[in-house]
PDB file of C-alpha atoms in Angstrom:
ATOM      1  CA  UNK A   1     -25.891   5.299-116.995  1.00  0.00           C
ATOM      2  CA  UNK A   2     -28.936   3.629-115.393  1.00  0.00           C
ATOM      3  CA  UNK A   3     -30.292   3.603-112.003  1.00  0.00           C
ATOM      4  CA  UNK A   4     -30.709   0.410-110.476  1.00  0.00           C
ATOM      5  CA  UNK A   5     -32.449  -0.643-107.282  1.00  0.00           C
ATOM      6  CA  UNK A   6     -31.961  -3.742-106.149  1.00  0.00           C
ATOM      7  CA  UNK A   7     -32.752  -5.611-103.226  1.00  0.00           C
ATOM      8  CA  UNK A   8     -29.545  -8.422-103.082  1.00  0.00           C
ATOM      9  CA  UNK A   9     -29.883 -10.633 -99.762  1.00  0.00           C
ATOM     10  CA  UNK A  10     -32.360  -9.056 -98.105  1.00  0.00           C
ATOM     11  CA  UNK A  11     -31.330  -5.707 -98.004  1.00  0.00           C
ATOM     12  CA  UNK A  12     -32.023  -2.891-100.571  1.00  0.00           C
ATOM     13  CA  UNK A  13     -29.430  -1.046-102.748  1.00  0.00           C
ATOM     14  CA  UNK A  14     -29.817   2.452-105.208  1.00  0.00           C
ATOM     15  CA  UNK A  15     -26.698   2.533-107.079  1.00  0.00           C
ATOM     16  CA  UNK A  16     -26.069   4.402-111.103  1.00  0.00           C
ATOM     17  CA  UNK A  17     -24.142   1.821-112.947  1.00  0.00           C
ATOM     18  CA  UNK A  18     -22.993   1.630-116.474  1.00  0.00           C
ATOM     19  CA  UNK A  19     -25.724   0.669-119.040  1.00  0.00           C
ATOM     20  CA  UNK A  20     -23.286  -2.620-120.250  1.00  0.00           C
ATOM     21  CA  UNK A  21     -22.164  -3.358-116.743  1.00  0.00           C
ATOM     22  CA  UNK A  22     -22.876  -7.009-115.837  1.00  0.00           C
ATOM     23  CA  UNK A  23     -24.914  -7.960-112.841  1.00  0.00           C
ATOM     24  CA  UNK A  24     -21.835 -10.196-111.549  1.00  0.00           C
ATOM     25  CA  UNK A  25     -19.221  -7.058-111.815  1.00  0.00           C
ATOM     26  CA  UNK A  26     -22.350  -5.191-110.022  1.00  0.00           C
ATOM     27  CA  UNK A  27     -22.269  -7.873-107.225  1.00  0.00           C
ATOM     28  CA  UNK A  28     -18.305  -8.135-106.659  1.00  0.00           C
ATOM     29  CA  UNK A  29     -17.331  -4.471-107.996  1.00  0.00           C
ATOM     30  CA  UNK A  30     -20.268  -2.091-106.536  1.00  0.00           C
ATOM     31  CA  UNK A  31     -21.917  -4.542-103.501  1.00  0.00           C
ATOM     32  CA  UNK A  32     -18.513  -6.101-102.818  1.00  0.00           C
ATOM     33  CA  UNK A  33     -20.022  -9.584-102.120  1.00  0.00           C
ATOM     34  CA  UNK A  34     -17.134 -11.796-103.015  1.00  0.00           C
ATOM     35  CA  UNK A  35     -19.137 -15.078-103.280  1.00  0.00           C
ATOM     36  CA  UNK A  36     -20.196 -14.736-106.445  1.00  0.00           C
ATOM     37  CA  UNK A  37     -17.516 -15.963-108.278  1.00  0.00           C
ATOM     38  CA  UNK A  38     -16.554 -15.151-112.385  1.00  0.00           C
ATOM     39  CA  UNK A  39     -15.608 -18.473-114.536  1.00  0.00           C
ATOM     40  CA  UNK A  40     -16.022 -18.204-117.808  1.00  0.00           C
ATOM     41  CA  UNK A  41     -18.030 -15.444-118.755  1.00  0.00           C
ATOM     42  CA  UNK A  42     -20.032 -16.899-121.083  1.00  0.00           C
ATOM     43  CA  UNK A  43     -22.659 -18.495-118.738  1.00  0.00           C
ATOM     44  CA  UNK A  44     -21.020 -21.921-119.179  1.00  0.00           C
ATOM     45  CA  UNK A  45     -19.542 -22.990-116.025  1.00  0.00           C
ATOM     46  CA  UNK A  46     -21.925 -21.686-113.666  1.00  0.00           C
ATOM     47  CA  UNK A  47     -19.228 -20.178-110.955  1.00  0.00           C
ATOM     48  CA  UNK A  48     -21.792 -16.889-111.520  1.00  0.00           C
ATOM     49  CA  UNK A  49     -25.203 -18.925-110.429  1.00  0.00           C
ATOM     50  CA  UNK A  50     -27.152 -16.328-107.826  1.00  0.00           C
ATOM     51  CA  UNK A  51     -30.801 -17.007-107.508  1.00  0.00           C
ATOM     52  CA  UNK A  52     -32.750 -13.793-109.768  1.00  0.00           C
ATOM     53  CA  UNK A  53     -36.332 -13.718-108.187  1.00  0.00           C
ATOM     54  CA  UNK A  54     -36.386 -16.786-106.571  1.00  0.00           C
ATOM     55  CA  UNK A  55     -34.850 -18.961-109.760  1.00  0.00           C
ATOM     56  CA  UNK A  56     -31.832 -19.772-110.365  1.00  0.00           C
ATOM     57  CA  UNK A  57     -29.790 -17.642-112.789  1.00  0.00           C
ATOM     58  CA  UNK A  58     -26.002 -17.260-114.239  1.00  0.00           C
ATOM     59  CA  UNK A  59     -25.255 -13.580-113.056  1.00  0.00           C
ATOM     60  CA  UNK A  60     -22.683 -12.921-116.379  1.00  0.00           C
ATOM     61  CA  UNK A  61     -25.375 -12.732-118.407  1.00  0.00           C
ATOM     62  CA  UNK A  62     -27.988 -10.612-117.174  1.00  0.00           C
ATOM     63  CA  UNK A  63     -26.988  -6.871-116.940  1.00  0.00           C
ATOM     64  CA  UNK A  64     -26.926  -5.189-113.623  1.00  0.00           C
ATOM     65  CA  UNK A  65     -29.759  -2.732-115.062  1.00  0.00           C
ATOM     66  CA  UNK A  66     -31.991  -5.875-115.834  1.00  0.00           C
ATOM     67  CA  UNK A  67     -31.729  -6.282-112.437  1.00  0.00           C
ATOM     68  CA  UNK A  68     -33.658  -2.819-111.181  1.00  0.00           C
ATOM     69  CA  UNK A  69     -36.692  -3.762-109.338  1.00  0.00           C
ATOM     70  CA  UNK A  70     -35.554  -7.996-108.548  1.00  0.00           C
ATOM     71  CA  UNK A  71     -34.747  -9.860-105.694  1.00  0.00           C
ATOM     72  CA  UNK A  72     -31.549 -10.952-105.695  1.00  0.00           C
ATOM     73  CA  UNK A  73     -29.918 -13.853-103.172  1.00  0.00           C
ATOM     74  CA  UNK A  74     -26.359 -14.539-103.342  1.00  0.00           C
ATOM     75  CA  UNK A  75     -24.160 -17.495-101.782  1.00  0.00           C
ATOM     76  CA  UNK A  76     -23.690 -14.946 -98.978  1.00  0.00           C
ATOM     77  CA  UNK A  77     -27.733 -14.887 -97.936  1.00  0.00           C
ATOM     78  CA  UNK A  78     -28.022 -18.616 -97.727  1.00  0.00           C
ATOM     79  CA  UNK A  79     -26.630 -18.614 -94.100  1.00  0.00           C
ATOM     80  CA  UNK A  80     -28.068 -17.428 -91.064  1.00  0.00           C
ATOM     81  CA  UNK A  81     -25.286 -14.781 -89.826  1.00  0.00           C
ATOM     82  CA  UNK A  82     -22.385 -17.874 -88.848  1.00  0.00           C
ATOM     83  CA  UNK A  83     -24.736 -20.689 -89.198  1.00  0.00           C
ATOM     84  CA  UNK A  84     -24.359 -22.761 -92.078  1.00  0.00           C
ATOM     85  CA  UNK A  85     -28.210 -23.769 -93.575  1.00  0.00           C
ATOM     86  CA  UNK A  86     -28.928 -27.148 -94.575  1.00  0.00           C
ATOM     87  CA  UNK A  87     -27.318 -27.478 -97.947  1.00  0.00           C
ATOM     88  CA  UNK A  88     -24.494 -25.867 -96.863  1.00  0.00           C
ATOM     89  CA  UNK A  89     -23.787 -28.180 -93.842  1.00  0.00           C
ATOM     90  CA  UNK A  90     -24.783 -31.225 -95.893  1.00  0.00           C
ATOM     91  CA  UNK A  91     -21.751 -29.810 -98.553  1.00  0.00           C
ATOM     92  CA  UNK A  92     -19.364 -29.360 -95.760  1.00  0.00           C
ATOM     93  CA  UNK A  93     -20.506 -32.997 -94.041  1.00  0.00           C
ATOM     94  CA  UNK A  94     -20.402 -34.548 -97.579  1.00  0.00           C
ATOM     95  CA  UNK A  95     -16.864 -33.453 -99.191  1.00  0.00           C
ATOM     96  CA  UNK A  96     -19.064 -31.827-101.613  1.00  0.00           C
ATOM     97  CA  UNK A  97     -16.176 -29.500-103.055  1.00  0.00           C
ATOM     98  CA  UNK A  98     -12.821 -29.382-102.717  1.00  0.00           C
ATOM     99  CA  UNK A  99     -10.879 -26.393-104.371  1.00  0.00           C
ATOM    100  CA  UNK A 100     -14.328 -23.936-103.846  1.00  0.00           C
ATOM    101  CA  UNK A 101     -14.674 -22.098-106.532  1.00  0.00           C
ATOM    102  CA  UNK A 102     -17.608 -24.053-108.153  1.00  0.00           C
ATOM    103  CA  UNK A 103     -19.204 -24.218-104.905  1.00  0.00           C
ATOM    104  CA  UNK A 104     -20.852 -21.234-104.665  1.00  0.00           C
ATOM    105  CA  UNK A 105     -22.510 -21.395-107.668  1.00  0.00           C
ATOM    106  CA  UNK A 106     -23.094 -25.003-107.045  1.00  0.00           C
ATOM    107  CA  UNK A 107     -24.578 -24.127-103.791  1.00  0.00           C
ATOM    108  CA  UNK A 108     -27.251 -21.215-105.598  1.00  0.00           C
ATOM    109  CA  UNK A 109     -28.545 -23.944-108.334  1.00  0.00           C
ATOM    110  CA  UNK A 110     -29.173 -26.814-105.768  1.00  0.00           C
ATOM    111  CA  UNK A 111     -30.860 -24.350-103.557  1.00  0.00           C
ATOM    112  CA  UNK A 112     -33.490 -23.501-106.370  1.00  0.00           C
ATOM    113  CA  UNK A 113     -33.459 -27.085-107.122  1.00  0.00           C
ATOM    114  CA  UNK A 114     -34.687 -28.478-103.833  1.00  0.00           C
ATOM    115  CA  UNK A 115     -37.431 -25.631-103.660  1.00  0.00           C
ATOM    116  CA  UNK A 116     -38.628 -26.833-106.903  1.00  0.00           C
ATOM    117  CA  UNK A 117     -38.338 -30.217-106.063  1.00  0.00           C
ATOM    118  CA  UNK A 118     -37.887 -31.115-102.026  1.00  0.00           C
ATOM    119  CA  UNK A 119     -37.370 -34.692-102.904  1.00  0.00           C
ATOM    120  CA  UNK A 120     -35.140 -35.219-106.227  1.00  0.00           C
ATOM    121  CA  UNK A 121     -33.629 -38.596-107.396  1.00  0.00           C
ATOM    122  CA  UNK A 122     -29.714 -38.940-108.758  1.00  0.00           C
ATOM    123  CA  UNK A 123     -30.783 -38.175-112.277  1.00  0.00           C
ATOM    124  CA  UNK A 124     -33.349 -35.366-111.541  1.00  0.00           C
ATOM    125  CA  UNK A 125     -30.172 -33.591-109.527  1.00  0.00           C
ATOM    126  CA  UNK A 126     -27.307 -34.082-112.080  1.00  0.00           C
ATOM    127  CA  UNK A 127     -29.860 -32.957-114.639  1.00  0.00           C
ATOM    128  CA  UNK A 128     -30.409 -29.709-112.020  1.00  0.00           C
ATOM    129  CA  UNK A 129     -26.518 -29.013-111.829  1.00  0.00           C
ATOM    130  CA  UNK A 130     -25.761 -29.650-114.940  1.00  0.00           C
ATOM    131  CA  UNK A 131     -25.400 -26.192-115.529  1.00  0.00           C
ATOM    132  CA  UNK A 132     -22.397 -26.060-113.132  1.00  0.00           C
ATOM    133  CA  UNK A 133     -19.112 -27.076-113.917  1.00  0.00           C
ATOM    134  CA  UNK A 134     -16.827 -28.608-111.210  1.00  0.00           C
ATOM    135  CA  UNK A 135     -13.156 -28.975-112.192  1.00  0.00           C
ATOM    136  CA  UNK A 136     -11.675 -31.015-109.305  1.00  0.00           C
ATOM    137  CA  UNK A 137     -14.409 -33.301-108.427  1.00  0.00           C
ATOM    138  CA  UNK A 138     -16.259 -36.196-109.866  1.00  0.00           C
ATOM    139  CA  UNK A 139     -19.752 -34.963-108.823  1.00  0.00           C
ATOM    140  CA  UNK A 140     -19.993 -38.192-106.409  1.00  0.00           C
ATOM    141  CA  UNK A 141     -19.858 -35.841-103.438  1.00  0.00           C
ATOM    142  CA  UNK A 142     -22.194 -33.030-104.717  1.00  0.00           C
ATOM    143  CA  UNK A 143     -24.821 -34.875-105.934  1.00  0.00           C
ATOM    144  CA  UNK A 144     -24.168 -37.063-102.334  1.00  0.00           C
ATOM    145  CA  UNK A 145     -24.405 -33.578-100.641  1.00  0.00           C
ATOM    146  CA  UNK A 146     -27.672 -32.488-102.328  1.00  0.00           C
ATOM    147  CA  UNK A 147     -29.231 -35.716-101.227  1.00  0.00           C
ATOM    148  CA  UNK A 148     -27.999 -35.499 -98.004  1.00  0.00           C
ATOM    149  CA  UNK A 149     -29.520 -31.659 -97.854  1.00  0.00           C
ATOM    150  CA  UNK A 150     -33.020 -32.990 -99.104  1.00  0.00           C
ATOM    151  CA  UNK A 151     -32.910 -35.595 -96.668  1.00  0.00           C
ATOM    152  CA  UNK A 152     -31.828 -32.962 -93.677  1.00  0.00           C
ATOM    153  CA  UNK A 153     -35.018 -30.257 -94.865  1.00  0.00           C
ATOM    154  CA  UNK A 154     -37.486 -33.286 -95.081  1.00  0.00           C
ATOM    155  CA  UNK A 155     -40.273 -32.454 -92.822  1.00  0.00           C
ATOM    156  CA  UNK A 156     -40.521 -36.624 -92.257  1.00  0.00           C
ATOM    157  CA  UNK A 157     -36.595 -36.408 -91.302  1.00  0.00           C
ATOM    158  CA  UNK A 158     -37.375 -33.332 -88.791  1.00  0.00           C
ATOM    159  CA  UNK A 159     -39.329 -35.238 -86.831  1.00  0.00           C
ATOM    160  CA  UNK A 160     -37.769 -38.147 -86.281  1.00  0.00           C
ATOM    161  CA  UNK A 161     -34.989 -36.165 -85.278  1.00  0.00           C
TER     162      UNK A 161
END
């Protein structure tokens, strides 16, 4: 057993888990925050995606005691209490998903995209997401989505508005 401390959205947990638990059982099991969603379990599809210490990160394959001391945000910290942020509206606006389960995930790895790049073309974002798998979509609508998100947190687009 290993203690971990953890701050996860914002707010700090101390929990002993299992030395070969994995951060995203740590996350759904132990924190009970839902969003985080398990796909393949291999770090493949990207359903897991959280953002470990500001990056972007597939939560099945880090172990919840690699996490002891980070700063974790899940799908559930991107919104302010009900209100949607930008990327999430611009998903929502843009038909950016349409069964959900990708989305979360989806949602984590454009996040730390647009921080590391405000203003990314078509190419720079499917190279981003490629990480991610969508099963029911074509991508049109999320990489439509992510644009519409950049555009929407653009200081320029702020004030024209």
């Amino acid at each position: 057993m290993s203690s971990v401390r953890v701050t996860v959205n914002g707010m700090v947990y101390q929990r002993e888990v299992e030395d070969r638990m994995l951060l995203v059982d740590f996350i759904r099991d132990v924190l009970q925050l839902k969003g985080t969603h398990i796909g393949c379990e291999v770090g493949r599809c990207g359903a897991c995606t959280i953002l470990f210490n500001g990056k972007s990160a597939k939560s099945c394959l880090l172990l919840a005691a690699q996490a002891d001391g980070a700063e974790v945000t899940t799908v559930e910290g991107l919104a302010d209490g009900n209100q949607l942020n930008s990327l999430q509206q611009a998903f929502k606006d843009n038909h950016g998903l349409q069964c959900g389960y990708c989305t979360p995930g989806f949602l984590m790895a454009s996040t730390d995209l647009l921080e590391r790049n405000p203003h990314p073309c078509e190419t720079e974002i499917r190279q981003g997401l490629s990480g991610n798998i969508c099963r029911c979509t074509g991508y049109v609508n999320i990489v439509r989505s992510v644009e519409a998100a950049a555009e929407a947190m653009s200081p320029t687009s702020a004030a024209t508005a």
